Amino acid sequence: YVDGLNTFMQTAHRCKNNGAVNLLCCLKNFMLYAIRNEWVEKNPFQYYKMKIDKTNVKVPLTKEELDTLIRRELPNDRLDRIRDVFAFCCYTGVSYADVVSITDENLYTDDNGALWLKYRRKKNEHRASVKLLPEALALLEKYKDDTRETLFPIIHHPNMKRHMKALAALAGIKDNLCYHQARHSFASLITLEAGVPIETISRMLGHSDISTTQVYARVSPKKLFEDMDKFIKATEDFKLTI
């Protein structure tokens, strides 16, 4: 039994698949629960260290890449739709699974007249809420269609990877482009770099654990320099007393 589990874990590790590692982490935690309840005598995962494949983590777009992608003239309507929905995800943090299913019922107007997008994530049913930026509002208006239930036209996933490669090439983006990258771009470029607290970003993305948000929201060199400038300005009147 133990040898079989170890073989399974080693195989999953060689696959360098973070999803498989996450499942193994859940199984490891379940074994701890089983030991506490005396269902098993020994934890086969006791000496196994979970390793995340950091090379598989999506890199957020830079401001220049996002601006180029949005302004690029595209050869056909299909690529234009895919680009626009991807841009909406960049400005809202919505995943592909959610953006193709949100409807007017997910839109709320607050007391100040601002429009919000509120929905439960398909992945985990966690609540996500984000105030819509002008760029997102413009895209909603562009695709407004009372004859369609969803806010955006349905984009079928099977050919998505091929179209995203074409978008990246047309925009001069060297790395692979995928819809999940939009959530990383929202967390790092659109919100964190603008000074939004990571706790707020976590609520916007619908995360239950802020450590997950930290994977998405990365401090860019620009953000680091700006924060250091603010710190230096705030402390310029300080005097060291010995």
PDB file of C-alpha atoms in Angstrom:
ATOM      1  CA  TYR A   1       0.000   0.000   0.000  1.00  0.00           C
ATOM      2  CA  VAL A   2       2.725   2.435   1.036  1.00  0.00           C
ATOM      3  CA  ASP A   3       4.945   1.478  -1.925  1.00  0.00           C
ATOM      4  CA  GLY A   4       2.026   2.015  -4.288  1.00  0.00           C
ATOM      5  CA  LEU A   5       1.330   5.491  -2.948  1.00  0.00           C
ATOM      6  CA  ASN A   6       4.979   6.458  -3.147  1.00  0.00           C
ATOM      7  CA  THR A   7       5.154   5.295  -6.765  1.00  0.00           C
ATOM      8  CA  PHE A   8       2.011   7.308  -7.563  1.00  0.00           C
ATOM      9  CA  MET A   9       3.427  10.450  -5.958  1.00  0.00           C
ATOM     10  CA  GLN A  10       6.758  10.149  -7.744  1.00  0.00           C
ATOM     11  CA  THR A  11       4.958   9.780 -11.061  1.00  0.00           C
ATOM     12  CA  ALA A  12       2.803  12.865 -10.357  1.00  0.00           C
ATOM     13  CA  HIS A  13       5.898  14.842  -9.413  1.00  0.00           C
ATOM     14  CA  ARG A  14       7.632  13.963 -12.683  1.00  0.00           C
ATOM     15  CA  CYS A  15       4.607  15.301 -14.557  1.00  0.00           C
ATOM     16  CA  LYS A  16       5.352  18.763 -13.113  1.00  0.00           C
ATOM     17  CA  ASN A  17       1.627  19.415 -12.885  1.00  0.00           C
ATOM     18  CA  ASN A  18       0.635  21.803 -10.109  1.00  0.00           C
ATOM     19  CA  GLY A  19      -2.951  20.542 -10.235  1.00  0.00           C
ATOM     20  CA  ALA A  20      -1.755  17.008  -9.462  1.00  0.00           C
ATOM     21  CA  VAL A  21       0.401  18.341  -6.625  1.00  0.00           C
ATOM     22  CA  ASN A  22      -2.623  20.160  -5.165  1.00  0.00           C
ATOM     23  CA  LEU A  23      -4.585  16.904  -5.177  1.00  0.00           C
ATOM     24  CA  LEU A  24      -1.707  15.136  -3.472  1.00  0.00           C
ATOM     25  CA  CYS A  25      -1.651  17.857  -0.804  1.00  0.00           C
ATOM     26  CA  CYS A  26      -5.337  17.198  -0.141  1.00  0.00           C
ATOM     27  CA  LEU A  27      -4.664  13.471   0.083  1.00  0.00           C
ATOM     28  CA  LYS A  28      -1.783  14.119   2.478  1.00  0.00           C
ATOM     29  CA  ASN A  29      -4.044  16.207   4.724  1.00  0.00           C
ATOM     30  CA  PHE A  30      -6.708  13.511   4.602  1.00  0.00           C
ATOM     31  CA  MET A  31      -4.166  10.943   5.810  1.00  0.00           C
ATOM     32  CA  LEU A  32      -3.374  13.190   8.795  1.00  0.00           C
ATOM     33  CA  TYR A  33      -7.097  13.289   9.552  1.00  0.00           C
ATOM     34  CA  ALA A  34      -7.241   9.500   9.224  1.00  0.00           C
ATOM     35  CA  ILE A  35      -4.378   9.085  11.697  1.00  0.00           C
ATOM     36  CA  ARG A  36      -6.062  11.366  14.257  1.00  0.00           C
ATOM     37  CA  ASN A  37      -9.160   9.186  14.013  1.00  0.00           C
ATOM     38  CA  GLU A  38      -7.019   6.016  14.222  1.00  0.00           C
ATOM     39  CA  TRP A  39      -8.224   4.766  10.838  1.00  0.00           C
ATOM     40  CA  VAL A  40      -4.627   4.077   9.775  1.00  0.00           C
ATOM     41  CA  GLU A  41      -1.462   3.463  11.773  1.00  0.00           C
ATOM     42  CA  LYS A  42       1.107   5.224   9.576  1.00  0.00           C
ATOM     43  CA  ASN A  43       1.114   8.233   7.264  1.00  0.00           C
ATOM     44  CA  PRO A  44       2.738   7.225   3.957  1.00  0.00           C
ATOM     45  CA  PHE A  45       3.217  10.929   3.122  1.00  0.00           C
ATOM     46  CA  GLN A  46       5.176  11.708   6.283  1.00  0.00           C
ATOM     47  CA  TYR A  47       8.555  12.268   4.620  1.00  0.00           C
ATOM     48  CA  TYR A  48       7.364  13.411   1.201  1.00  0.00           C
ATOM     49  CA  LYS A  49       7.811  17.106   0.379  1.00  0.00           C
ATOM     50  CA  MET A  50       5.390  18.637  -2.088  1.00  0.00           C
ATOM     51  CA  LYS A  51       7.160  20.622  -4.804  1.00  0.00           C
ATOM     52  CA  ILE A  52       5.366  23.218  -6.875  1.00  0.00           C
ATOM     53  CA  ASP A  53       6.537  23.640 -10.448  1.00  0.00           C
ATOM     54  CA  LYS A  54       7.225  27.381 -10.386  1.00  0.00           C
ATOM     55  CA  THR A  55       8.012  27.433 -14.105  1.00  0.00           C
ATOM     56  CA  ASN A  56       4.330  26.711 -14.748  1.00  0.00           C
ATOM     57  CA  VAL A  57       3.135  29.855 -12.933  1.00  0.00           C
ATOM     58  CA  LYS A  58       1.576  32.354 -15.331  1.00  0.00           C
ATOM     59  CA  VAL A  59       3.363  35.678 -15.807  1.00  0.00           C
ATOM     60  CA  PRO A  60       1.167  38.811 -15.762  1.00  0.00           C
ATOM     61  CA  LEU A  61       1.192  41.091 -18.774  1.00  0.00           C
ATOM     62  CA  THR A  62       3.058  44.357 -18.637  1.00  0.00           C
ATOM     63  CA  LYS A  63       1.205  47.626 -19.208  1.00  0.00           C
ATOM     64  CA  GLU A  64       2.854  47.948 -22.615  1.00  0.00           C
ATOM     65  CA  GLU A  65       1.811  44.422 -23.639  1.00  0.00           C
ATOM     66  CA  LEU A  66      -1.792  44.947 -22.529  1.00  0.00           C
ATOM     67  CA  ASP A  67      -2.027  48.331 -24.278  1.00  0.00           C
ATOM     68  CA  THR A  68      -0.590  46.878 -27.483  1.00  0.00           C
ATOM     69  CA  LEU A  69      -2.960  43.917 -27.374  1.00  0.00           C
ATOM     70  CA  ILE A  70      -6.017  46.137 -26.876  1.00  0.00           C
ATOM     71  CA  ARG A  71      -5.109  48.624 -29.623  1.00  0.00           C
ATOM     72  CA  ARG A  72      -3.975  46.077 -32.207  1.00  0.00           C
ATOM     73  CA  GLU A  73      -6.144  45.840 -35.313  1.00  0.00           C
ATOM     74  CA  LEU A  74      -7.108  42.206 -35.858  1.00  0.00           C
ATOM     75  CA  PRO A  75      -7.849  40.398 -39.130  1.00  0.00           C
ATOM     76  CA  ASN A  76     -11.263  38.922 -38.216  1.00  0.00           C
ATOM     77  CA  ASP A  77     -14.210  39.235 -35.834  1.00  0.00           C
ATOM     78  CA  ARG A  78     -13.461  35.961 -34.034  1.00  0.00           C
ATOM     79  CA  LEU A  79     -10.040  37.133 -32.875  1.00  0.00           C
ATOM     80  CA  ASP A  80     -11.559  40.498 -31.991  1.00  0.00           C
ATOM     81  CA  ARG A  81     -14.145  38.841 -29.709  1.00  0.00           C
ATOM     82  CA  ILE A  82     -11.554  36.616 -28.055  1.00  0.00           C
ATOM     83  CA  ARG A  83      -9.260  39.613 -27.471  1.00  0.00           C
ATOM     84  CA  ASP A  84     -12.093  41.731 -26.025  1.00  0.00           C
ATOM     85  CA  VAL A  85     -13.262  39.042 -23.610  1.00  0.00           C
ATOM     86  CA  PHE A  86      -9.653  38.459 -22.556  1.00  0.00           C
ATOM     87  CA  ALA A  87      -9.270  42.210 -21.955  1.00  0.00           C
ATOM     88  CA  PHE A  88     -12.442  42.197 -19.843  1.00  0.00           C
ATOM     89  CA  CYS A  89     -10.913  39.421 -17.730  1.00  0.00           C
ATOM     90  CA  CYS A  90      -7.747  41.506 -17.326  1.00  0.00           C
ATOM     91  CA  TYR A  91      -9.804  44.428 -16.001  1.00  0.00           C
ATOM     92  CA  THR A  92     -12.003  42.323 -13.701  1.00  0.00           C
ATOM     93  CA  GLY A  93     -10.028  39.208 -12.737  1.00  0.00           C
ATOM     94  CA  VAL A  94     -12.819  36.937 -13.982  1.00  0.00           C
ATOM     95  CA  SER A  95     -11.769  33.468 -15.139  1.00  0.00           C
ATOM     96  CA  TYR A  96     -12.712  31.974 -18.513  1.00  0.00           C
ATOM     97  CA  ALA A  97     -15.218  29.575 -16.928  1.00  0.00           C
ATOM     98  CA  ASP A  98     -17.017  32.499 -15.280  1.00  0.00           C
ATOM     99  CA  VAL A  99     -16.850  35.142 -18.003  1.00  0.00           C
ATOM    100  CA  VAL A 100     -18.725  32.921 -20.469  1.00  0.00           C
ATOM    101  CA  SER A 101     -21.583  32.409 -17.999  1.00  0.00           C
ATOM    102  CA  ILE A 102     -22.134  35.775 -16.253  1.00  0.00           C
ATOM    103  CA  THR A 103     -25.424  37.512 -17.019  1.00  0.00           C
ATOM    104  CA  ASP A 104     -27.220  40.769 -16.207  1.00  0.00           C
ATOM    105  CA  GLU A 105     -28.163  39.219 -12.869  1.00  0.00           C
ATOM    106  CA  ASN A 106     -24.511  39.459 -11.845  1.00  0.00           C
ATOM    107  CA  LEU A 107     -24.464  43.251 -12.277  1.00  0.00           C
ATOM    108  CA  TYR A 108     -25.268  45.482  -9.288  1.00  0.00           C
ATOM    109  CA  THR A 109     -25.406  49.263  -8.922  1.00  0.00           C
ATOM    110  CA  ASP A 110     -24.262  50.694  -5.592  1.00  0.00           C
ATOM    111  CA  ASP A 111     -25.597  53.775  -3.805  1.00  0.00           C
ATOM    112  CA  ASN A 112     -23.143  55.997  -5.693  1.00  0.00           C
ATOM    113  CA  GLY A 113     -24.279  54.725  -9.072  1.00  0.00           C
ATOM    114  CA  ALA A 114     -21.160  52.592  -9.685  1.00  0.00           C
ATOM    115  CA  LEU A 115     -21.641  49.237 -11.403  1.00  0.00           C
ATOM    116  CA  TRP A 116     -20.299  46.076  -9.743  1.00  0.00           C
ATOM    117  CA  LEU A 117     -19.863  42.531 -10.954  1.00  0.00           C
ATOM    118  CA  LYS A 118     -20.765  39.952  -8.304  1.00  0.00           C
ATOM    119  CA  TYR A 119     -20.760  36.225  -8.923  1.00  0.00           C
ATOM    120  CA  ARG A 120     -19.927  32.846  -7.460  1.00  0.00           C
ATOM    121  CA  ARG A 121     -16.922  31.170  -9.020  1.00  0.00           C
ATOM    122  CA  LYS A 122     -17.530  27.962 -10.927  1.00  0.00           C
ATOM    123  CA  LYS A 123     -14.362  26.484  -9.472  1.00  0.00           C
ATOM    124  CA  ASN A 124     -15.194  26.678  -5.779  1.00  0.00           C
ATOM    125  CA  GLU A 125     -18.494  28.598  -5.330  1.00  0.00           C
ATOM    126  CA  HIS A 126     -16.634  31.392  -3.510  1.00  0.00           C
ATOM    127  CA  ARG A 127     -18.100  34.870  -3.829  1.00  0.00           C
ATOM    128  CA  ALA A 128     -16.194  37.392  -5.968  1.00  0.00           C
ATOM    129  CA  SER A 129     -17.019  41.101  -6.180  1.00  0.00           C
ATOM    130  CA  VAL A 130     -15.302  43.729  -8.303  1.00  0.00           C
ATOM    131  CA  LYS A 131     -16.170  47.318  -9.165  1.00  0.00           C
ATOM    132  CA  LEU A 132     -16.137  47.691 -12.937  1.00  0.00           C
ATOM    133  CA  LEU A 133     -13.501  50.003 -14.391  1.00  0.00           C
ATOM    134  CA  PRO A 134     -14.325  52.261 -17.383  1.00  0.00           C
ATOM    135  CA  GLU A 135     -12.513  49.844 -19.736  1.00  0.00           C
ATOM    136  CA  ALA A 136     -14.689  46.940 -18.567  1.00  0.00           C
ATOM    137  CA  LEU A 137     -17.855  49.048 -18.846  1.00  0.00           C
ATOM    138  CA  ALA A 138     -16.971  49.977 -22.435  1.00  0.00           C
ATOM    139  CA  LEU A 139     -16.584  46.295 -23.355  1.00  0.00           C
ATOM    140  CA  LEU A 140     -19.939  45.446 -21.765  1.00  0.00           C
ATOM    141  CA  GLU A 141     -21.573  48.192 -23.799  1.00  0.00           C
ATOM    142  CA  LYS A 142     -19.888  46.990 -27.001  1.00  0.00           C
ATOM    143  CA  TYR A 143     -21.315  43.477 -26.646  1.00  0.00           C
ATOM    144  CA  LYS A 144     -24.686  44.371 -25.177  1.00  0.00           C
ATOM    145  CA  ASP A 145     -27.346  42.210 -26.799  1.00  0.00           C
ATOM    146  CA  ASP A 146     -30.826  41.769 -25.317  1.00  0.00           C
ATOM    147  CA  THR A 147     -31.359  38.593 -27.353  1.00  0.00           C
ATOM    148  CA  ARG A 148     -28.445  36.875 -25.595  1.00  0.00           C
ATOM    149  CA  GLU A 149     -28.622  35.668 -21.996  1.00  0.00           C
ATOM    150  CA  THR A 150     -24.910  36.002 -21.242  1.00  0.00           C
ATOM    151  CA  LEU A 151     -23.066  39.331 -21.167  1.00  0.00           C
ATOM    152  CA  PHE A 152     -20.579  38.130 -23.769  1.00  0.00           C
ATOM    153  CA  PRO A 153     -20.977  35.795 -26.760  1.00  0.00           C
ATOM    154  CA  ILE A 154     -20.081  32.196 -26.032  1.00  0.00           C
ATOM    155  CA  ILE A 155     -16.512  31.373 -27.015  1.00  0.00           C
ATOM    156  CA  HIS A 156     -15.933  27.642 -27.270  1.00  0.00           C
ATOM    157  CA  HIS A 157     -12.794  26.452 -25.552  1.00  0.00           C
ATOM    158  CA  PRO A 158     -11.416  23.725 -27.908  1.00  0.00           C
ATOM    159  CA  ASN A 159      -9.889  26.199 -30.374  1.00  0.00           C
ATOM    160  CA  MET A 160      -9.043  28.809 -27.746  1.00  0.00           C
ATOM    161  CA  LYS A 161      -5.379  27.859 -27.363  1.00  0.00           C
ATOM    162  CA  ARG A 162      -4.725  28.270 -31.081  1.00  0.00           C
ATOM    163  CA  HIS A 163      -6.443  31.669 -31.170  1.00  0.00           C
ATOM    164  CA  MET A 164      -4.574  32.881 -28.101  1.00  0.00           C
ATOM    165  CA  LYS A 165      -1.275  31.997 -29.789  1.00  0.00           C
ATOM    166  CA  ALA A 166      -2.343  34.070 -32.787  1.00  0.00           C
ATOM    167  CA  LEU A 167      -3.212  37.024 -30.520  1.00  0.00           C
ATOM    168  CA  ALA A 168       0.159  36.830 -28.803  1.00  0.00           C
ATOM    169  CA  ALA A 169       1.967  36.798 -32.155  1.00  0.00           C
ATOM    170  CA  LEU A 170      -0.027  39.754 -33.509  1.00  0.00           C
ATOM    171  CA  ALA A 171       0.620  41.774 -30.341  1.00  0.00           C
ATOM    172  CA  GLY A 172       4.318  40.899 -30.269  1.00  0.00           C
ATOM    173  CA  ILE A 173       4.036  38.995 -26.977  1.00  0.00           C
ATOM    174  CA  LYS A 174       6.808  36.389 -26.853  1.00  0.00           C
ATOM    175  CA  ASP A 175       5.393  34.169 -24.105  1.00  0.00           C
ATOM    176  CA  ASN A 176       2.329  31.955 -24.433  1.00  0.00           C
ATOM    177  CA  LEU A 177      -0.951  33.765 -23.826  1.00  0.00           C
ATOM    178  CA  CYS A 178      -3.853  32.137 -21.957  1.00  0.00           C
ATOM    179  CA  TYR A 179      -7.051  33.299 -20.272  1.00  0.00           C
ATOM    180  CA  HIS A 180      -5.783  32.408 -16.816  1.00  0.00           C
ATOM    181  CA  GLN A 181      -3.038  34.964 -17.380  1.00  0.00           C
ATOM    182  CA  ALA A 182      -5.752  37.631 -17.289  1.00  0.00           C
ATOM    183  CA  ARG A 183      -6.375  36.940 -13.569  1.00  0.00           C
ATOM    184  CA  HIS A 184      -2.654  37.329 -12.885  1.00  0.00           C
ATOM    185  CA  SER A 185      -2.601  40.582 -14.862  1.00  0.00           C
ATOM    186  CA  PHE A 186      -5.603  41.911 -12.941  1.00  0.00           C
ATOM    187  CA  ALA A 187      -4.021  41.060  -9.595  1.00  0.00           C
ATOM    188  CA  SER A 188      -0.527  42.377 -10.370  1.00  0.00           C
ATOM    189  CA  LEU A 189      -0.883  45.105 -12.991  1.00  0.00           C
ATOM    190  CA  ILE A 190      -4.405  46.499 -12.620  1.00  0.00           C
ATOM    191  CA  THR A 191      -4.831  46.409  -8.843  1.00  0.00           C
ATOM    192  CA  LEU A 192      -1.653  45.792  -6.802  1.00  0.00           C
ATOM    193  CA  GLU A 193       0.444  48.182  -8.884  1.00  0.00           C
ATOM    194  CA  ALA A 194      -2.294  50.803  -8.405  1.00  0.00           C
ATOM    195  CA  GLY A 195      -2.007  50.463  -4.624  1.00  0.00           C
ATOM    196  CA  VAL A 196      -4.979  48.190  -3.920  1.00  0.00           C
ATOM    197  CA  PRO A 197      -4.349  46.156  -0.710  1.00  0.00           C
ATOM    198  CA  ILE A 198      -3.810  42.461  -1.292  1.00  0.00           C
ATOM    199  CA  GLU A 199      -6.673  41.646   1.114  1.00  0.00           C
ATOM    200  CA  THR A 200      -9.055  43.539  -1.191  1.00  0.00           C
ATOM    201  CA  ILE A 201      -7.615  41.844  -4.270  1.00  0.00           C
ATOM    202  CA  SER A 202      -8.265  38.495  -2.606  1.00  0.00           C
ATOM    203  CA  ARG A 203     -11.961  39.349  -2.236  1.00  0.00           C
ATOM    204  CA  MET A 204     -12.118  40.525  -5.840  1.00  0.00           C
ATOM    205  CA  LEU A 205     -10.651  37.263  -7.101  1.00  0.00           C
ATOM    206  CA  GLY A 206     -12.862  35.119  -4.882  1.00  0.00           C
ATOM    207  CA  HIS A 207      -9.996  33.516  -2.969  1.00  0.00           C
ATOM    208  CA  SER A 208     -10.513  31.947   0.438  1.00  0.00           C
ATOM    209  CA  ASP A 209      -6.807  32.033   1.345  1.00  0.00           C
ATOM    210  CA  ILE A 210      -4.669  35.138   0.905  1.00  0.00           C
ATOM    211  CA  SER A 211      -1.620  32.958   0.245  1.00  0.00           C
ATOM    212  CA  THR A 212      -3.288  32.003  -3.051  1.00  0.00           C
ATOM    213  CA  THR A 213      -3.688  35.680  -3.912  1.00  0.00           C
ATOM    214  CA  GLN A 214       0.014  36.219  -3.292  1.00  0.00           C
ATOM    215  CA  VAL A 215       0.738  33.844  -6.168  1.00  0.00           C
ATOM    216  CA  TYR A 216      -1.346  36.059  -8.465  1.00  0.00           C
ATOM    217  CA  ALA A 217      -0.425  39.515  -7.148  1.00  0.00           C
ATOM    218  CA  ARG A 218       3.290  40.042  -7.738  1.00  0.00           C
ATOM    219  CA  VAL A 219       5.216  43.180  -6.873  1.00  0.00           C
ATOM    220  CA  SER A 220       6.700  44.598 -10.065  1.00  0.00           C
ATOM    221  CA  PRO A 221       9.975  46.613 -10.087  1.00  0.00           C
ATOM    222  CA  LYS A 222       7.883  49.721 -10.808  1.00  0.00           C
ATOM    223  CA  LYS A 223       5.711  49.072  -7.749  1.00  0.00           C
ATOM    224  CA  LEU A 224       8.793  48.449  -5.605  1.00  0.00           C
ATOM    225  CA  PHE A 225      10.448  51.706  -6.674  1.00  0.00           C
ATOM    226  CA  GLU A 226       7.246  53.703  -6.144  1.00  0.00           C
ATOM    227  CA  ASP A 227       6.756  52.283  -2.648  1.00  0.00           C
ATOM    228  CA  MET A 228      10.364  53.013  -1.743  1.00  0.00           C
ATOM    229  CA  ASP A 229       9.968  56.608  -2.970  1.00  0.00           C
ATOM    230  CA  LYS A 230       6.861  56.980  -0.807  1.00  0.00           C
ATOM    231  CA  PHE A 231       8.719  55.537   2.178  1.00  0.00           C
ATOM    232  CA  ILE A 232      11.676  57.880   1.705  1.00  0.00           C
ATOM    233  CA  LYS A 233       9.373  60.897   1.373  1.00  0.00           C
ATOM    234  CA  ALA A 234       7.389  59.897   4.469  1.00  0.00           C
ATOM    235  CA  THR A 235      10.532  59.495   6.573  1.00  0.00           C
ATOM    236  CA  GLU A 236      12.594  62.430   5.298  1.00  0.00           C
ATOM    237  CA  ASP A 237      11.836  64.445   8.460  1.00  0.00           C
ATOM    238  CA  PHE A 238      12.795  61.632  10.806  1.00  0.00           C
ATOM    239  CA  LYS A 239      15.815  62.249  13.000  1.00  0.00           C
ATOM    240  CA  LEU A 240      17.923  59.528  14.591  1.00  0.00           C
ATOM    241  CA  THR A 241      18.367  60.030  18.306  1.00  0.00           C
ATOM    242  CA  ILE A 242      21.002  58.053  20.195  1.00  0.00           C
TER     243      ILE A 242
END
